[in-house]
Coordinates of C-alpha atoms in Angstrom, one line a residue:
M235 CA 114.0 -218.5 8.8
S236 CA 111.7 -217.1 11.4
N237 CA 112.2 -213.8 13.2
L238 CA 113.1 -215.6 16.5
E239 CA 115.7 -217.8 14.9
S240 CA 117.3 -214.8 13.1
Q241 CA 117.4 -212.9 16.4
E242 CA 119.1 -215.8 18.2
M243 CA 121.6 -216.4 15.5
E244 CA 122.4 -212.6 15.3
L245 CA 123.0 -212.4 19.0
L246 CA 125.2 -215.5 19.1
A247 CA 127.3 -214.3 16.1
L248 CA 127.9 -210.9 17.7
Q249 CA 128.8 -212.4 21.1
N250 CA 131.5 -214.4 19.3
I251 CA 132.8 -211.4 17.3
Y252 CA 132.9 -208.8 20.2
E253 CA 134.2 -208.9 23.7
D254 CA 131.8 -208.4 26.6
N255 CA 132.9 -204.8 27.1
V256 CA 131.8 -204.0 23.5
F257 CA 128.6 -206.1 23.1
K258 CA 126.4 -207.3 25.8
V259 CA 123.1 -209.2 25.9
D260 CA 121.1 -208.2 29.0
K261 CA 118.2 -210.7 28.7
M262 CA 116.4 -212.9 26.2
D263 CA 112.8 -212.2 26.9
P264 CA 112.5 -210.0 25.0
P265 CA 116.1 -210.1 23.5
S266 CA 117.8 -206.9 24.5
G267 CA 121.2 -205.5 25.3
Q268 CA 123.7 -202.8 24.4
F269 CA 126.9 -202.2 22.4
I270 CA 129.5 -199.5 22.1
A271 CA 131.2 -198.3 18.9
H272 CA 134.7 -196.7 19.2
V273 CA 134.9 -193.9 16.7
Q274 CA 137.9 -193.8 14.3
I275 CA 139.3 -190.2 14.2
P276 CA 142.5 -188.7 12.7
K277 CA 145.4 -188.0 15.0
N278 CA 145.3 -184.6 16.8
F279 CA 141.6 -184.2 16.1
R280 CA 140.6 -180.7 17.2
I281 CA 137.6 -179.9 19.3
Y282 CA 136.7 -176.2 19.5
Y283 CA 133.9 -174.1 21.0
M284 CA 133.0 -170.4 21.5
T285 CA 132.9 -169.0 25.0
E286 CA 132.6 -165.6 26.6
N287 CA 135.6 -163.4 26.8
K288 CA 135.5 -162.3 30.4
S289 CA 138.4 -160.0 30.0
S290 CA 136.7 -158.0 27.2
Q291 CA 134.5 -155.0 28.0
V292 CA 132.4 -155.6 24.9
H293 CA 129.0 -157.1 25.8
E294 CA 128.7 -160.8 24.7
A295 CA 132.2 -160.9 23.2
L296 CA 133.1 -164.4 22.2
I297 CA 136.5 -166.1 21.8
E298 CA 137.4 -169.5 20.4
E299 CA 138.9 -172.1 22.6
S300 CA 140.1 -175.5 21.5
F301 CA 142.0 -178.7 22.5
S302 CA 143.2 -181.8 20.6
V303 CA 142.3 -185.4 21.2
D304 CA 143.3 -188.7 19.7
H305 CA 140.3 -190.6 21.1
L306 CA 136.6 -189.8 21.6
P307 CA 134.1 -191.5 23.9
P308 CA 132.3 -194.2 22.0
F309 CA 128.6 -194.3 20.9
N310 CA 126.4 -196.3 23.3
L311 CA 123.4 -198.0 21.7
F312 CA 120.7 -199.8 23.7
F313 CA 118.5 -202.2 21.8
C314 CA 115.5 -204.4 22.2
F315 CA 114.1 -206.8 19.6
P316 CA 110.3 -206.8 19.0
E317 CA 108.7 -210.1 17.8
T318 CA 108.5 -208.7 14.3
Y319 CA 112.2 -208.0 13.9
P320 CA 114.0 -208.3 11.5
L321 CA 111.6 -209.0 8.7
Q322 CA 108.8 -206.5 9.5
T323 CA 110.1 -203.9 11.9
C324 CA 113.4 -202.2 12.9
P325 CA 114.8 -203.0 16.4
K326 CA 113.8 -200.7 19.3
F327 CA 116.9 -198.7 20.1
L328 CA 118.3 -195.8 22.0
L329 CA 121.5 -194.0 20.9
S330 CA 123.7 -192.0 23.3
C331 CA 126.8 -189.9 22.6
N332 CA 128.2 -187.1 24.8
W333 CA 130.0 -185.1 22.1
L334 CA 127.2 -184.7 19.5
S335 CA 124.2 -182.4 19.6
L336 CA 120.7 -183.7 19.7
Q337 CA 120.2 -182.6 16.1
Q338 CA 123.3 -184.6 15.0
L339 CA 122.2 -187.7 16.9
T340 CA 118.7 -187.3 15.3
V341 CA 120.3 -187.5 11.9
L342 CA 122.3 -190.6 12.8
C343 CA 119.2 -192.3 14.3
R344 CA 117.2 -191.8 11.2
H345 CA 120.0 -193.1 9.1
L346 CA 120.2 -196.2 11.2
E347 CA 116.5 -196.8 10.5
Y348 CA 117.2 -196.2 6.8
L349 CA 120.0 -198.9 6.8
W350 CA 117.6 -201.5 8.2
A351 CA 114.8 -200.5 5.7
L352 CA 117.2 -201.2 2.8
N353 CA 117.0 -205.0 3.2
N354 CA 114.8 -205.7 6.3
E355 CA 117.6 -208.0 7.6
V356 CA 119.5 -208.4 10.9
I357 CA 121.2 -205.0 11.3
L358 CA 123.2 -204.7 14.6
F359 CA 126.6 -205.5 13.0
T360 CA 126.0 -203.0 10.2
W361 CA 125.0 -200.3 12.7
Q362 CA 128.1 -201.0 14.8
Q363 CA 130.4 -200.7 11.7
F364 CA 128.6 -197.5 10.5
L365 CA 128.9 -195.8 13.9
Q366 CA 132.6 -196.8 14.2
F367 CA 133.9 -196.0 10.7
D368 CA 131.4 -193.9 8.8
A369 CA 129.4 -191.7 11.3
L370 CA 131.8 -188.8 11.2
N371 CA 132.0 -188.6 7.5
F372 CA 128.2 -188.9 7.3
L373 CA 127.9 -185.8 9.5
N374 CA 130.6 -184.0 7.5
I375 CA 133.0 -184.0 10.4
T376 CA 136.6 -184.4 9.2
D377 CA 139.5 -183.0 11.3
S378 CA 137.6 -180.9 13.9
L379 CA 134.4 -180.8 15.9
N380 CA 132.4 -177.7 17.0
I381 CA 130.7 -178.4 20.3
T382 CA 129.4 -174.8 20.9
E383 CA 125.8 -175.8 20.5
L384 CA 126.3 -178.9 22.5
L385 CA 127.5 -176.9 25.5
K386 CA 124.2 -174.9 25.5
F387 CA 122.2 -178.1 25.8
K388 CA 119.9 -178.5 28.8
R389 CA 119.1 -182.0 29.8
Q390 CA 115.8 -183.3 28.3
N391 CA 114.0 -186.6 28.5
N392 CA 112.6 -188.5 25.5
F393 CA 109.4 -186.5 25.7
G394 CA 111.1 -183.1 25.4
N395 CA 110.5 -182.0 28.9
C396 CA 113.3 -180.0 30.7
E397 CA 114.6 -182.0 33.8
T398 CA 117.4 -179.8 35.1
S399 CA 117.4 -180.6 38.8
R400 CA 119.7 -181.6 41.6
N401 CA 119.5 -185.2 40.5
D402 CA 121.0 -184.3 37.2
E403 CA 124.1 -183.0 39.0
E404 CA 124.3 -186.3 40.9
N405 CA 124.0 -188.2 37.7
F406 CA 126.7 -186.1 36.2
N407 CA 129.0 -186.7 39.1
N408 CA 128.6 -190.4 38.5
C409 CA 130.0 -190.1 35.0
C410 CA 132.9 -192.4 34.4
A411 CA 136.0 -191.8 32.2
V412 CA 134.8 -193.8 29.2
G413 CA 131.9 -191.5 28.5
F414 CA 128.8 -193.3 29.8
S415 CA 127.0 -192.8 33.0
K416 CA 127.6 -195.4 35.6
S417 CA 123.9 -195.8 36.1
S418 CA 123.4 -196.6 32.4
L419 CA 126.3 -199.1 32.1
K420 CA 127.0 -200.8 35.4
N421 CA 124.0 -200.6 37.7
I422 CA 121.3 -201.8 35.3
K423 CA 120.3 -205.1 33.8
T424 CA 118.9 -203.7 30.6
A425 CA 118.3 -200.4 29.0
I426 CA 114.6 -200.7 29.8
D427 CA 115.4 -200.4 33.5
L428 CA 116.5 -196.8 33.0
P429 CA 113.9 -194.3 34.3
N430 CA 112.1 -192.4 31.4
I431 CA 114.5 -194.0 28.9
D432 CA 113.0 -196.7 26.7
P433 CA 114.4 -198.0 23.5
S434 CA 111.9 -196.7 21.0
L435 CA 110.5 -198.5 18.0
S436 CA 110.0 -195.3 16.1
G437 CA 111.9 -192.0 16.1
G438 CA 108.6 -190.0 15.8
Y439 CA 108.0 -186.9 13.9
N440 CA 109.5 -184.3 16.3
M441 CA 112.6 -182.2 15.5
I442 CA 114.5 -184.4 18.0
D443 CA 114.3 -188.1 17.4
A444 CA 112.9 -190.2 20.2
H445 CA 115.8 -192.6 19.9
V446 CA 118.2 -189.9 21.2
F447 CA 119.3 -189.8 24.8
K448 CA 121.7 -187.3 26.5
D449 CA 122.9 -188.0 30.0
L450 CA 125.1 -184.9 30.9
S451 CA 124.1 -181.4 31.7
S452 CA 127.3 -179.5 32.7
E453 CA 129.3 -177.5 30.2
K454 CA 132.5 -178.0 32.2
G455 CA 131.6 -181.6 32.7
R456 CA 131.5 -182.3 29.0
I457 CA 134.8 -180.7 28.3
N458 CA 136.5 -182.5 31.2
L459 CA 134.9 -185.8 30.1
L460 CA 136.4 -185.5 26.6
K461 CA 139.8 -184.6 27.9
D462 CA 139.8 -187.3 30.6
Y463 CA 138.6 -190.0 28.3
N464 CA 141.4 -189.1 25.8
S465 CA 144.0 -189.3 28.5
K466 CA 142.7 -192.5 29.9
K467 CA 142.5 -194.1 26.5
K468 CA 146.1 -193.1 25.6
E469 CA 147.2 -194.5 29.0
D470 CA 145.5 -197.8 28.3
I471 CA 147.1 -198.1 24.9
F472 CA 150.5 -197.2 26.4
R473 CA 150.2 -199.9 29.1
S474 CA 149.3 -202.6 26.6
E475 CA 152.6 -202.0 24.6
S476 CA 156.3 -202.5 25.4
H477 CA 158.7 -199.6 25.9
I478 CA 162.4 -199.0 26.7
C479 CA 163.2 -197.1 29.9
S480 CA 165.5 -194.2 29.2
I481 CA 167.2 -194.7 32.6
C482 CA 168.0 -198.4 32.7
F483 CA 167.5 -199.1 29.0
I484 CA 165.5 -202.3 29.7
T485 CA 162.4 -203.1 27.6
K486 CA 159.3 -203.6 29.8
K487 CA 155.5 -203.7 29.4
G488 CA 153.7 -200.4 29.7
F489 CA 152.0 -201.4 33.0
D490 CA 155.6 -201.5 34.6
F491 CA 156.0 -197.8 33.7
V492 CA 155.0 -194.6 35.5
I493 CA 153.8 -191.5 33.6
F494 CA 154.3 -188.0 35.0
K495 CA 151.0 -186.3 34.6
A496 CA 152.4 -182.8 34.2
C497 CA 154.9 -183.5 31.4
K498 CA 153.9 -186.9 30.2
H499 CA 157.5 -188.3 30.5
W500 CA 157.6 -191.9 31.5
F501 CA 160.1 -194.2 33.2
C502 CA 160.0 -197.7 34.6
R503 CA 158.6 -198.1 38.1
E504 CA 161.8 -199.6 39.4
C505 CA 163.9 -196.6 38.5
I506 CA 161.5 -194.1 39.8
T507 CA 161.0 -196.0 43.0
S508 CA 164.7 -196.1 43.7
Y509 CA 165.1 -192.4 42.9
F510 CA 162.2 -191.3 45.0
E511 CA 163.0 -193.4 48.0
I512 CA 166.6 -192.1 48.2
K513 CA 165.3 -188.5 48.0
I514 CA 162.7 -189.1 50.8
E515 CA 165.3 -190.8 53.0
E516 CA 167.6 -187.8 52.5
G517 CA 164.7 -185.4 53.4
N518 CA 164.6 -183.8 49.9
I519 CA 160.8 -184.0 49.6
F520 CA 160.7 -181.1 47.0
S521 CA 163.2 -182.9 44.7
L522 CA 160.7 -185.6 43.6
N523 CA 160.7 -184.3 40.1
C524 CA 160.7 -185.8 36.6
L525 CA 163.9 -187.9 35.9
D526 CA 164.4 -186.1 32.5
G527 CA 167.4 -183.9 32.9
E528 CA 165.8 -180.9 31.3
C529 CA 162.3 -181.2 32.9
Q530 CA 161.4 -179.7 36.3
S531 CA 157.8 -181.0 36.7
Q532 CA 157.0 -182.4 40.1
A533 CA 155.4 -185.8 40.7
D534 CA 151.9 -185.6 42.2
I535 CA 151.1 -187.2 45.6
L536 CA 149.2 -190.1 44.1
T537 CA 152.1 -191.1 41.9
I538 CA 154.5 -190.9 44.9
Q539 CA 152.2 -193.0 47.0
Q540 CA 152.0 -195.7 44.2
V541 CA 155.8 -196.1 43.8
V542 CA 157.4 -195.8 47.3
R543 CA 157.1 -198.0 50.3
K544 CA 154.3 -197.3 52.8
D545 CA 156.7 -196.3 55.6
L546 CA 158.5 -193.9 53.3
F547 CA 155.3 -192.3 52.1
E548 CA 154.2 -191.8 55.7
K549 CA 157.6 -190.1 56.3
Y550 CA 157.1 -188.0 53.1
D551 CA 153.6 -187.0 54.2
K552 CA 154.8 -186.0 57.7
M553 CA 157.6 -183.9 56.3
L554 CA 155.2 -182.2 53.8
L555 CA 152.8 -181.4 56.6
H556 CA 155.6 -180.1 58.8
H557 CA 156.8 -177.8 56.0
S558 CA 153.2 -176.5 55.4
L559 CA 152.8 -175.8 59.1
E560 CA 156.1 -173.9 59.1
T561 CA 154.8 -171.4 56.6
M562 CA 152.0 -170.4 58.9
P563 CA 152.9 -167.4 61.1
D564 CA 150.9 -168.5 64.1
V565 CA 152.2 -172.1 64.2
T566 CA 155.5 -173.3 65.8
F567 CA 156.9 -176.6 67.0
C568 CA 158.1 -177.8 70.3
P569 CA 161.9 -177.3 70.3
R570 CA 162.5 -180.7 71.9
K571 CA 163.8 -183.0 69.2
F572 CA 162.0 -186.1 70.6
C573 CA 158.7 -184.2 70.6
Q574 CA 158.3 -181.7 67.7
C575 CA 154.6 -181.3 68.5
P576 CA 153.0 -178.4 66.5
L577 CA 151.1 -175.7 68.5
V578 CA 149.4 -172.4 67.8
I579 CA 150.7 -169.4 69.6
D580 CA 149.9 -165.7 69.7
V581 CA 152.5 -163.9 67.5
H582 CA 153.0 -161.3 70.4
D583 CA 153.1 -163.9 73.2
R584 CA 156.6 -164.4 74.6
M585 CA 155.8 -167.8 76.0
G586 CA 154.8 -171.1 74.4
T587 CA 153.7 -174.3 76.1
C588 CA 153.8 -177.6 74.3
P589 CA 150.5 -179.4 74.7
R590 CA 152.2 -182.9 74.6
C591 CA 155.3 -182.7 76.8
K592 CA 154.3 -179.4 78.6
F593 CA 157.7 -177.8 77.9
V594 CA 157.6 -174.0 78.4
F595 CA 159.8 -172.1 75.9
C596 CA 160.4 -168.8 74.2
P597 CA 158.8 -169.0 70.7
F598 CA 161.4 -166.4 69.3
C599 CA 164.7 -168.2 70.2
N600 CA 163.3 -171.7 71.0
M601 CA 165.2 -171.7 74.3
T602 CA 163.8 -172.3 77.8
Y603 CA 161.4 -169.5 78.7
H604 CA 163.6 -166.6 80.0
G605 CA 161.0 -164.0 80.9
V606 CA 162.0 -160.4 80.0
A607 CA 165.7 -161.2 79.5
P608 CA 166.8 -160.8 75.9
C609 CA 167.0 -163.8 73.6
V610 CA 170.4 -165.5 73.1
F611 CA 170.9 -166.6 69.5
K612 CA 173.3 -169.0 67.9
S613 CA 175.7 -167.7 65.2
K614 CA 173.5 -168.9 62.3
E615 CA 170.4 -167.5 63.9
K616 CA 172.1 -164.1 64.4
T617 CA 173.0 -164.0 60.7
T618 CA 169.4 -164.9 59.7
L619 CA 167.9 -162.2 62.0
F620 CA 170.5 -159.6 60.8
D621 CA 169.7 -160.2 57.1
K622 CA 165.9 -160.1 57.9
Y623 CA 166.2 -156.8 59.7
M624 CA 168.6 -155.1 57.2
Q625 CA 166.6 -156.2 54.2
G626 CA 163.2 -155.4 55.7
N627 CA 161.2 -152.2 55.1
K628 CA 160.2 -149.8 57.8
S629 CA 157.1 -151.8 59.0
D630 CA 159.2 -155.0 59.0
K631 CA 161.8 -153.4 61.1
A632 CA 159.2 -152.1 63.5
E633 CA 157.7 -155.5 63.9
L634 CA 161.1 -157.1 64.6
E635 CA 161.9 -154.3 67.2
K636 CA 158.6 -155.0 68.9
K637 CA 159.3 -158.7 68.9
Y638 CA 162.9 -158.8 70.0
G639 CA 163.6 -155.3 71.5
K640 CA 165.2 -152.3 69.8
R641 CA 168.3 -152.5 72.0
L642 CA 169.0 -156.1 71.2
L643 CA 168.7 -155.5 67.5
K644 CA 170.9 -152.4 67.6
S645 CA 173.6 -154.4 69.4
L646 CA 173.2 -157.3 66.9
V647 CA 173.6 -155.0 63.9
E648 CA 176.7 -153.3 65.3
D649 CA 178.4 -156.5 66.3
T650 CA 177.6 -158.1 62.9
L651 CA 178.9 -155.1 60.9
S652 CA 182.0 -155.0 63.1
E653 CA 182.6 -158.7 62.6
T654 CA 182.1 -158.4 58.9
W655 CA 184.6 -155.6 58.6
K656 CA 187.2 -157.5 60.6
N657 CA 186.8 -160.6 58.5
S658 CA 187.2 -158.5 55.3
N659 CA 190.1 -156.3 56.4
S660 CA 192.1 -158.1 59.0
K661 CA 193.6 -161.5 59.8
S662 CA 194.0 -163.4 63.1
C663 CA 197.4 -163.9 64.7
P664 CA 198.1 -167.7 64.5
H665 CA 199.2 -167.6 68.2
C666 CA 196.9 -165.4 70.2
K667 CA 194.1 -165.0 67.5
A668 CA 194.2 -161.2 67.8
S669 CA 192.8 -159.4 64.8
I670 CA 195.5 -157.5 62.8
E671 CA 195.0 -155.1 59.9
K672 CA 197.7 -154.5 57.3
M673 CA 197.9 -151.0 56.0
E674 CA 201.0 -151.2 53.9
G675 CA 204.5 -152.7 53.7
C676 CA 205.8 -156.3 53.4
N677 CA 204.0 -159.6 54.1
K678 CA 206.1 -160.3 57.2
M679 CA 203.7 -159.4 60.1
T680 CA 204.4 -158.8 63.8
C681 CA 201.5 -159.3 66.2
F682 CA 201.0 -156.2 68.3
K683 CA 199.8 -158.3 71.2
C684 CA 202.2 -161.2 71.6
G685 CA 205.0 -160.3 69.1
T686 CA 204.6 -163.4 67.0
F687 CA 206.0 -163.2 63.4
F688 CA 203.7 -164.6 60.8
C689 CA 203.1 -164.5 57.0
W690 CA 200.2 -162.2 55.9
T691 CA 199.7 -164.3 52.8
C692 CA 199.3 -167.9 54.2
G693 CA 199.2 -167.2 58.0
A694 CA 202.1 -169.4 58.8
H695 CA 204.4 -168.9 61.9
L696 CA 207.8 -167.4 60.9
N697 CA 211.2 -168.4 62.3
R698 CA 212.0 -165.7 64.8
A699 CA 215.7 -166.0 64.1
N700 CA 215.3 -165.7 60.3
P701 CA 211.7 -164.6 59.5
Y702 CA 212.6 -163.8 55.8
E703 CA 213.6 -167.4 55.1
H704 CA 210.0 -168.2 54.5
F705 CA 209.8 -165.8 51.5
N706 CA 213.1 -167.0 50.0
S707 CA 212.0 -170.6 49.6
R708 CA 212.1 -171.8 46.0
T709 CA 209.2 -174.2 46.7
G710 CA 206.9 -171.7 48.4
D711 CA 204.4 -169.3 46.8
C712 CA 204.7 -166.5 49.3
I713 CA 206.6 -163.3 48.4
L714 CA 207.8 -160.6 50.7
F715 CA 206.3 -157.7 48.7
E716 CA 203.2 -157.7 46.5
Q717 CA 203.7 -156.3 43.0
N718 CA 201.5 -153.3 43.7
D719 CA 203.6 -152.4 46.8
L720 CA 206.8 -152.4 44.6
D721 CA 205.1 -150.3 42.0
N722 CA 204.0 -147.7 44.6
N723 CA 207.6 -147.2 45.8
V724 CA 206.8 -147.6 49.4
N725 CA 207.8 -144.6 51.6
G726 CA 209.3 -142.8 48.7
Y727 CA 212.4 -145.0 48.1
E728 CA 213.1 -147.8 45.7
I729 CA 213.4 -151.4 46.8
Q730 CA 216.7 -152.9 45.7
P731 CA 216.6 -156.4 44.3
G732 CA 217.9 -158.9 46.9
E733 CA 217.9 -156.3 49.7
F734 CA 216.4 -158.7 52.1
L735 CA 217.9 -161.9 50.8
I736 CA 220.0 -163.9 53.2
G737 CA 223.1 -165.9 52.2
N738 CA 225.0 -166.2 49.0
I739 CA 223.2 -166.2 45.7

């Protein structure tokens, strides 16, 4: 069989074995293309590296950092068949991998050449199987990978020249989640189209094999790429399988589920949509958390946008913006409910003008502008201002006095303290609402203002002809004297049982 026939049969066989996203023929003159090999690694495979300990005062102190992955980005191999392949020469090829060092890739490249030299036969399937199942063992990598040297790598071309430039950063920013640069996978017709990157017929005699290609330059980029690829791969596997929602207990395909990024808990889209839409309609935009009862992680904005209706997401976005603006000291809102336009005001200015409806108002009490007259507050606003003033430090109080006036705050504090004492130590007459304090004695009270008889315990009106009848009722809970009053021997004499009872016993 001629070389050309062997090449055509090999490519045809591989196209039937693998899907297009694994093996791809770019062109046939000369025959060239690319394939990827997904590496088989043990579960919770550990990746570690040494980095500077910035908190240490020791010069060049290093600490170990690590993270675990279940999936690694695949090998990417570009190939081109010379006329003499497979009987006389090895294929031209270029091997790329973003988690191995140049030295490790060099070892693999030379072993790929060795595998072809064993039989001088078609070799791409053997290479793919070796990279997928045996490459890690060949490099003595078992349950962990040290990428310290890899992070020190400075981008080089196939001729060993340093090319760190602004273009490298742009190329890095174009790196996709599966571990290859977009330029090397999507925007080219063949590997030969890559600038300064040609599949090589020989690895050469340098320390770094000419078949080796690295396409990332950033340390942070490499680590993020490995983590992102692992997350993306796990998500793809999850979406291809069936799962039971822990809320509705219905089995659904993975693509019908939503995964919370912070905690990795997952629930079906229908349950999350119903829950989130109810919360947004109620205005509880900070309650869009994980549906697991013991988890408090919040959903990110992208997840919320994906699961709720467009109009509800717009409402959520407006409410979130409104809350963010409320936290800014120099931003307030027009007090008119139909307007609510945000505006920036001077914290010391006593007048605000809405840019939309032109309403002029006081930014402190949100009422119509009242000049130098003191602000009039509602009951709830008074309580809030009182708490803020009483709990503030010296500078906080000075700022509030400058803002509202010292006389107003003094009056507010006195009135609030007086009202608090009255609520704690007195009760209102059920007829005229006068405040009455009980010092001692029985629970039959007489209003000092209107003379109404009432019960101190429940506040009920008492029969004027027989006020004690209320306390003799067998169905009521009110008693004339509390136990502590009896024990204290009121006014120095003993209360005789039945002294105030009316009628026959």
